[in-house]
PDB file of C-alpha atoms in Angstrom:
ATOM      1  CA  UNK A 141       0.000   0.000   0.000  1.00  0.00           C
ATOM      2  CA  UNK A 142       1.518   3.472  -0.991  1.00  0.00           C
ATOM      3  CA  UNK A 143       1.397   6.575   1.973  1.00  0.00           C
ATOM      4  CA  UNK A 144      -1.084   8.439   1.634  1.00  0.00           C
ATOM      5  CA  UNK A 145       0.934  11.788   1.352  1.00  0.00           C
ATOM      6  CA  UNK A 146       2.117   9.678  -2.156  1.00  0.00           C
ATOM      7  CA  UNK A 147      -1.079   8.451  -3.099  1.00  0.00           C
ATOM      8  CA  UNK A 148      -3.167   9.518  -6.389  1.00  0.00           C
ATOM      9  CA  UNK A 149      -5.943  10.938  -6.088  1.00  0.00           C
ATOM     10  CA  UNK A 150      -8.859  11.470  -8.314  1.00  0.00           C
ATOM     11  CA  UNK A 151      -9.484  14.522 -10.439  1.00  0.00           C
ATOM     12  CA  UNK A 152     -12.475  16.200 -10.642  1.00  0.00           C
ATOM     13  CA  UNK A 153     -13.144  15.071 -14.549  1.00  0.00           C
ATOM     14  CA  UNK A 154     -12.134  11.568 -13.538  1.00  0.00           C
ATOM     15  CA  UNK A 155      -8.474  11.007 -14.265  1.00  0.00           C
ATOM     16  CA  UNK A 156      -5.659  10.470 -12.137  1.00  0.00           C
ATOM     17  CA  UNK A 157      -3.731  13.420 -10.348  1.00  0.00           C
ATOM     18  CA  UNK A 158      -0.106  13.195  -9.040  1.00  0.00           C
ATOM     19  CA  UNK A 159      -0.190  14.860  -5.532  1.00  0.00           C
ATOM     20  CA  UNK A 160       2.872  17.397  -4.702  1.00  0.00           C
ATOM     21  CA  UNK A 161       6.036  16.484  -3.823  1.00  0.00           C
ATOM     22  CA  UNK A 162       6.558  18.733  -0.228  1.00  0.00           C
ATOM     23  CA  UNK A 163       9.253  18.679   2.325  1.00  0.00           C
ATOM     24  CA  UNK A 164       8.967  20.827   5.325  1.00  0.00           C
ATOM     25  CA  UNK A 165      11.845  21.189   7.931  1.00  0.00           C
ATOM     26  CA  UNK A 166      12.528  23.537  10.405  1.00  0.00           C
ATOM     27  CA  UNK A 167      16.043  25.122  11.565  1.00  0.00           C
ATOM     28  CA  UNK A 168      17.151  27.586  14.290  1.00  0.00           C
ATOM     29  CA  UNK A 169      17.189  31.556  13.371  1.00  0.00           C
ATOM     30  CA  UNK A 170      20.805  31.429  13.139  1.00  0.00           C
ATOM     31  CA  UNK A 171      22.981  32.737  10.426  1.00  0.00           C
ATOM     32  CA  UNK A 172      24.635  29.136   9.891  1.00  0.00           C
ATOM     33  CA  UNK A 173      21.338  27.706   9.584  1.00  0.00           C
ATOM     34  CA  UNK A 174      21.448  29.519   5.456  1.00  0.00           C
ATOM     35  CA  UNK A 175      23.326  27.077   4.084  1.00  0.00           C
ATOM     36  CA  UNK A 176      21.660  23.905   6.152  1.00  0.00           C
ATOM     37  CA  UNK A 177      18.119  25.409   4.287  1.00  0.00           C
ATOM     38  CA  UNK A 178      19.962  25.384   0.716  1.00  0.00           C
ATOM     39  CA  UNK A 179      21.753  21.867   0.944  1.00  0.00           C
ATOM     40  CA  UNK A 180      18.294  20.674   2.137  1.00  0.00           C
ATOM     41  CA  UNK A 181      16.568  22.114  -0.949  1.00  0.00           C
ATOM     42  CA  UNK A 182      19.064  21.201  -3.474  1.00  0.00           C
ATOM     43  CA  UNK A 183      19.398  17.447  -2.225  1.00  0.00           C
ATOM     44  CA  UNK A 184      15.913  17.443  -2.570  1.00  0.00           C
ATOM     45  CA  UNK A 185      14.967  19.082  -5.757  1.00  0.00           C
ATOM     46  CA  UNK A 186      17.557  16.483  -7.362  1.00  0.00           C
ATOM     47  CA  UNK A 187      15.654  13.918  -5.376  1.00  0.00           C
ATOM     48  CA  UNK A 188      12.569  15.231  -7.132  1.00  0.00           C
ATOM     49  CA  UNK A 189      14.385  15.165 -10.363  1.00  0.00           C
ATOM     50  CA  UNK A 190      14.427  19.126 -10.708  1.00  0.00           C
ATOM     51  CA  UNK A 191      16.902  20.419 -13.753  1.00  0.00           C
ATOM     52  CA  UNK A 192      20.203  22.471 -12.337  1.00  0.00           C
ATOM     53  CA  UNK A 193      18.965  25.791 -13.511  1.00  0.00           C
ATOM     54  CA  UNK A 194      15.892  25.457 -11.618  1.00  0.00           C
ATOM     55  CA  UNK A 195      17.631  23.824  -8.760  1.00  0.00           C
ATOM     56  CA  UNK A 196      19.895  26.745  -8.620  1.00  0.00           C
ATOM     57  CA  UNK A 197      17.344  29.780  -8.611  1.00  0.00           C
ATOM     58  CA  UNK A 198      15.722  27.688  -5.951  1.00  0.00           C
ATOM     59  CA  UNK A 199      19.251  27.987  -3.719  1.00  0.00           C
ATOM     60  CA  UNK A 200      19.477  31.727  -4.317  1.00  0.00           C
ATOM     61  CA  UNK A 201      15.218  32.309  -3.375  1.00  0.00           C
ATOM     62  CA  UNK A 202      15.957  29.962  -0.396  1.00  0.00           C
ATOM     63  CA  UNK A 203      19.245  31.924   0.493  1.00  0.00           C
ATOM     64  CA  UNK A 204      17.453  35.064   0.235  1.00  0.00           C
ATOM     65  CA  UNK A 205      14.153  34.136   2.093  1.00  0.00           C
ATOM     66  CA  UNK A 206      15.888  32.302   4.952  1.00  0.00           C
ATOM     67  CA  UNK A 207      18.558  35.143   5.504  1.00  0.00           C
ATOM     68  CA  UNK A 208      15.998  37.930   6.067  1.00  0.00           C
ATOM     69  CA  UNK A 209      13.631  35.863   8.201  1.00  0.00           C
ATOM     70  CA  UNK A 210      17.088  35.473  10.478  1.00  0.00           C
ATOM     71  CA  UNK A 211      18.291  39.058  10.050  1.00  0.00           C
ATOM     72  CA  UNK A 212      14.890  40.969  10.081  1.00  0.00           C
ATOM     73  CA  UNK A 213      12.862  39.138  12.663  1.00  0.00           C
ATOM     74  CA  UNK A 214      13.188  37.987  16.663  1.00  0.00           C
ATOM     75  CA  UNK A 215      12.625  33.995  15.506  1.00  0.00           C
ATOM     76  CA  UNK A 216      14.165  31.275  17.471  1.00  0.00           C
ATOM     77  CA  UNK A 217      12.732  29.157  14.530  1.00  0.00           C
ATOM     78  CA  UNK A 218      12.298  29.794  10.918  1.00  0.00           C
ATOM     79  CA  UNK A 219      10.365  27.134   8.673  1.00  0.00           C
ATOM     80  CA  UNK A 220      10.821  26.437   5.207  1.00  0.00           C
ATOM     81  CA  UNK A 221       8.270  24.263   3.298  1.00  0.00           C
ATOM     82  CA  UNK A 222       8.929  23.440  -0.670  1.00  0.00           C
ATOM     83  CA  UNK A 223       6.530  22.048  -3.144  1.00  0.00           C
ATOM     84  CA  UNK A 224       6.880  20.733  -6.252  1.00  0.00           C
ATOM     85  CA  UNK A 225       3.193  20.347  -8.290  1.00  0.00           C
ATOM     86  CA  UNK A 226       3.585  20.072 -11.838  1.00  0.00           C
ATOM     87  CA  UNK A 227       6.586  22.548 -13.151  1.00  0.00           C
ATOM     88  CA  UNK A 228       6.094  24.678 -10.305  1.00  0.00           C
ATOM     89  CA  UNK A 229       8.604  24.844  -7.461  1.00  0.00           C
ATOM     90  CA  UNK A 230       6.707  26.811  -4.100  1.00  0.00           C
ATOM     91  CA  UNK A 231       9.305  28.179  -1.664  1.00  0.00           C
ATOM     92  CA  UNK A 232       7.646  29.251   1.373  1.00  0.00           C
ATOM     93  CA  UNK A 233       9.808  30.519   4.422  1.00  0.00           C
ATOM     94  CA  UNK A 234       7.944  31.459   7.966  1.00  0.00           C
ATOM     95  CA  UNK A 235       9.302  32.944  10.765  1.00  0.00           C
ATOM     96  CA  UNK A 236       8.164  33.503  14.197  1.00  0.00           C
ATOM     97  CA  UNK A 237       9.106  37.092  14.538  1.00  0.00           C
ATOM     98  CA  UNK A 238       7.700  40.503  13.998  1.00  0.00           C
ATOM     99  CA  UNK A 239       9.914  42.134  11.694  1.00  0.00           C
ATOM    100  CA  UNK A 240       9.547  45.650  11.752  1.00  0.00           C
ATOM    101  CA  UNK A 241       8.315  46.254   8.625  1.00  0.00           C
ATOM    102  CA  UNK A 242       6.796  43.649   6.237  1.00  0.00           C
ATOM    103  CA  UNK A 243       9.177  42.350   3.593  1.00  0.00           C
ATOM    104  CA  UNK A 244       9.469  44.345   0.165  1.00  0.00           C
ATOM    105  CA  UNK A 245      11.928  44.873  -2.881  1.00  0.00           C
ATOM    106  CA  UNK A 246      14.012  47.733  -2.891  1.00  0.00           C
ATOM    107  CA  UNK A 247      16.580  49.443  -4.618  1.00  0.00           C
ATOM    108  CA  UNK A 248      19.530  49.175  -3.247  1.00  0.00           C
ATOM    109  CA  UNK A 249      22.688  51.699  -3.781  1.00  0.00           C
ATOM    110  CA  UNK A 250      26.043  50.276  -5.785  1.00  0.00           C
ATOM    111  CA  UNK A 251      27.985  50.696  -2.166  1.00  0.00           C
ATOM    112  CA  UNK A 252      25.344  49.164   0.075  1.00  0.00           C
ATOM    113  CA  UNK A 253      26.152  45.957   1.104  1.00  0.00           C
ATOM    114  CA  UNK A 254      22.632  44.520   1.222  1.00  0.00           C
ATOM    115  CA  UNK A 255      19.225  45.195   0.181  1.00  0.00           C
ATOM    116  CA  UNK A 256      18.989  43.424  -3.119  1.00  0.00           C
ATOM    117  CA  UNK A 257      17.622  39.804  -1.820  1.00  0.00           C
ATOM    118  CA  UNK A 258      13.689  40.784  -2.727  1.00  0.00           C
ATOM    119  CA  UNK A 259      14.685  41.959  -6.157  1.00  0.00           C
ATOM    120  CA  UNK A 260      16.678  39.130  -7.048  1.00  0.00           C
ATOM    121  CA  UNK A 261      13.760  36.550  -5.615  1.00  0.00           C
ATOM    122  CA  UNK A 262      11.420  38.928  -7.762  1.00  0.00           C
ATOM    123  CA  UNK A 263      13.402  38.282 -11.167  1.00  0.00           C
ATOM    124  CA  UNK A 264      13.729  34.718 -10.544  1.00  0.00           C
ATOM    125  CA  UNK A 265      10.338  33.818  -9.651  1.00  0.00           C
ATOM    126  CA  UNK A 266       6.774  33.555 -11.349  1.00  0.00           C
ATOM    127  CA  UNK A 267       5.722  35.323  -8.445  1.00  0.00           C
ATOM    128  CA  UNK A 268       5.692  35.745  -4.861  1.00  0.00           C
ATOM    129  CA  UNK A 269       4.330  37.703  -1.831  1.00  0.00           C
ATOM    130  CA  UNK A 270       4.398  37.683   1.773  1.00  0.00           C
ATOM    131  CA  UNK A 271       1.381  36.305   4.203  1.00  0.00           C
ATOM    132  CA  UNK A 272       0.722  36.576   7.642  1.00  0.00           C
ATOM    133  CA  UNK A 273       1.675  33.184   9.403  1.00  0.00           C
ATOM    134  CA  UNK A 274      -1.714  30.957  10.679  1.00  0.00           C
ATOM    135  CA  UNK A 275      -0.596  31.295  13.707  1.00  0.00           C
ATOM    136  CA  UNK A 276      -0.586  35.209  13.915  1.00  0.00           C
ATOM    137  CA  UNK A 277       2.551  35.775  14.487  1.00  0.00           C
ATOM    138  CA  UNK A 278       5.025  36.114  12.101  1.00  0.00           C
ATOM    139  CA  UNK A 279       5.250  36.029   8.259  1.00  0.00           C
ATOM    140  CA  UNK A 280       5.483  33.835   5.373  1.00  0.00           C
ATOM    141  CA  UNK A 281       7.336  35.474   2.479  1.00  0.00           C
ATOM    142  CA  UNK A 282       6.734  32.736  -0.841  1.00  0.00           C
ATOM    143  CA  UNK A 283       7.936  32.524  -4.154  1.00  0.00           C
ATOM    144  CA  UNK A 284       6.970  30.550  -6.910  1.00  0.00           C
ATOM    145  CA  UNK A 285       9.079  29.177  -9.626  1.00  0.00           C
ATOM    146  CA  UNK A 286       8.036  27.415 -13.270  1.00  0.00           C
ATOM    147  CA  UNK A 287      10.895  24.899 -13.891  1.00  0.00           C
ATOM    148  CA  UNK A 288      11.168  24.092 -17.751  1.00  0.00           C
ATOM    149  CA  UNK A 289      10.634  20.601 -17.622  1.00  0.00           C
ATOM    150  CA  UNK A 290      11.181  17.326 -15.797  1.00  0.00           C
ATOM    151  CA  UNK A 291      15.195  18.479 -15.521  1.00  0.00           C
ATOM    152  CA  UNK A 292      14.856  21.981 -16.609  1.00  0.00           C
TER     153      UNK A 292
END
């Protein structure tokens, strides 16, 4: 008998749908935590058989998403929860914080040494936004990516 969490399920004209591929783990708010969160998504987007460009604007959106939510916010936690349904690649990162401002793109200055995370997330995804968390505190900044095929 297959898991249910890798189970088919039926569509609503009758065929067979593939449920997402998700992993969710969680890691401490600490700086060395980044590069835990991007090893975990790469090993598993290869699991998944994800192509290496995808896999690789997946690490950067990761990078990005995890770093603020441990710079920006007063977590002792931060979340991150990817999905894979159809060509689409969901990065969602939560946090437990309250950052003091919600999470935007800016433009940053050629000298500054940070403040370009949101627009690079921006030009590599489809889309993405930022949610309060279920819980009320905290946010969920996600990005969504379209991968170009089963290895693109």
């Amino acid at each position: 008998m297959v898991p249910y969490q890798d189970a088919l399920r039926l569509g609503r004209s009758g065929g067979l749908v593939a449920q997402p591929l998700q992993d969710v783990f969680h890691l401490p708010a600490k700086s060395t935590s980044v590069a835990k969160a991007r090893r975990r998504v790469l090993t598993v987007l290869c699991e998944w058989g994800i192509g290496e460009r995808c896999r690789a604007d997946a690490e950067l959106v990761v990078s990005e998403l995890f770093t603020n939510a441990v710079c920006h916010t007063d977590s002792v936690k931060v979340t991150c929860d990817v999905r894979l349904t159809g060509r689409l690649v969901r990065v969602e990162v939560a946090d437990q914080g309250r950052a003091e401002t919600e999470p935007r793109a800016t433009f940053s200055h050629a000298d500054d040494e940070g403040g370009r995370g949101l627009l690079l997330v921006g030009a590599l995804a489809e889309e993405w936004g930022v949610r309060p968390h279920e819980s009320g505190r905290g946010q969920v900044v996600w990005a969504c990516l379209r991968c170009a095929g089963p290895r693109g």
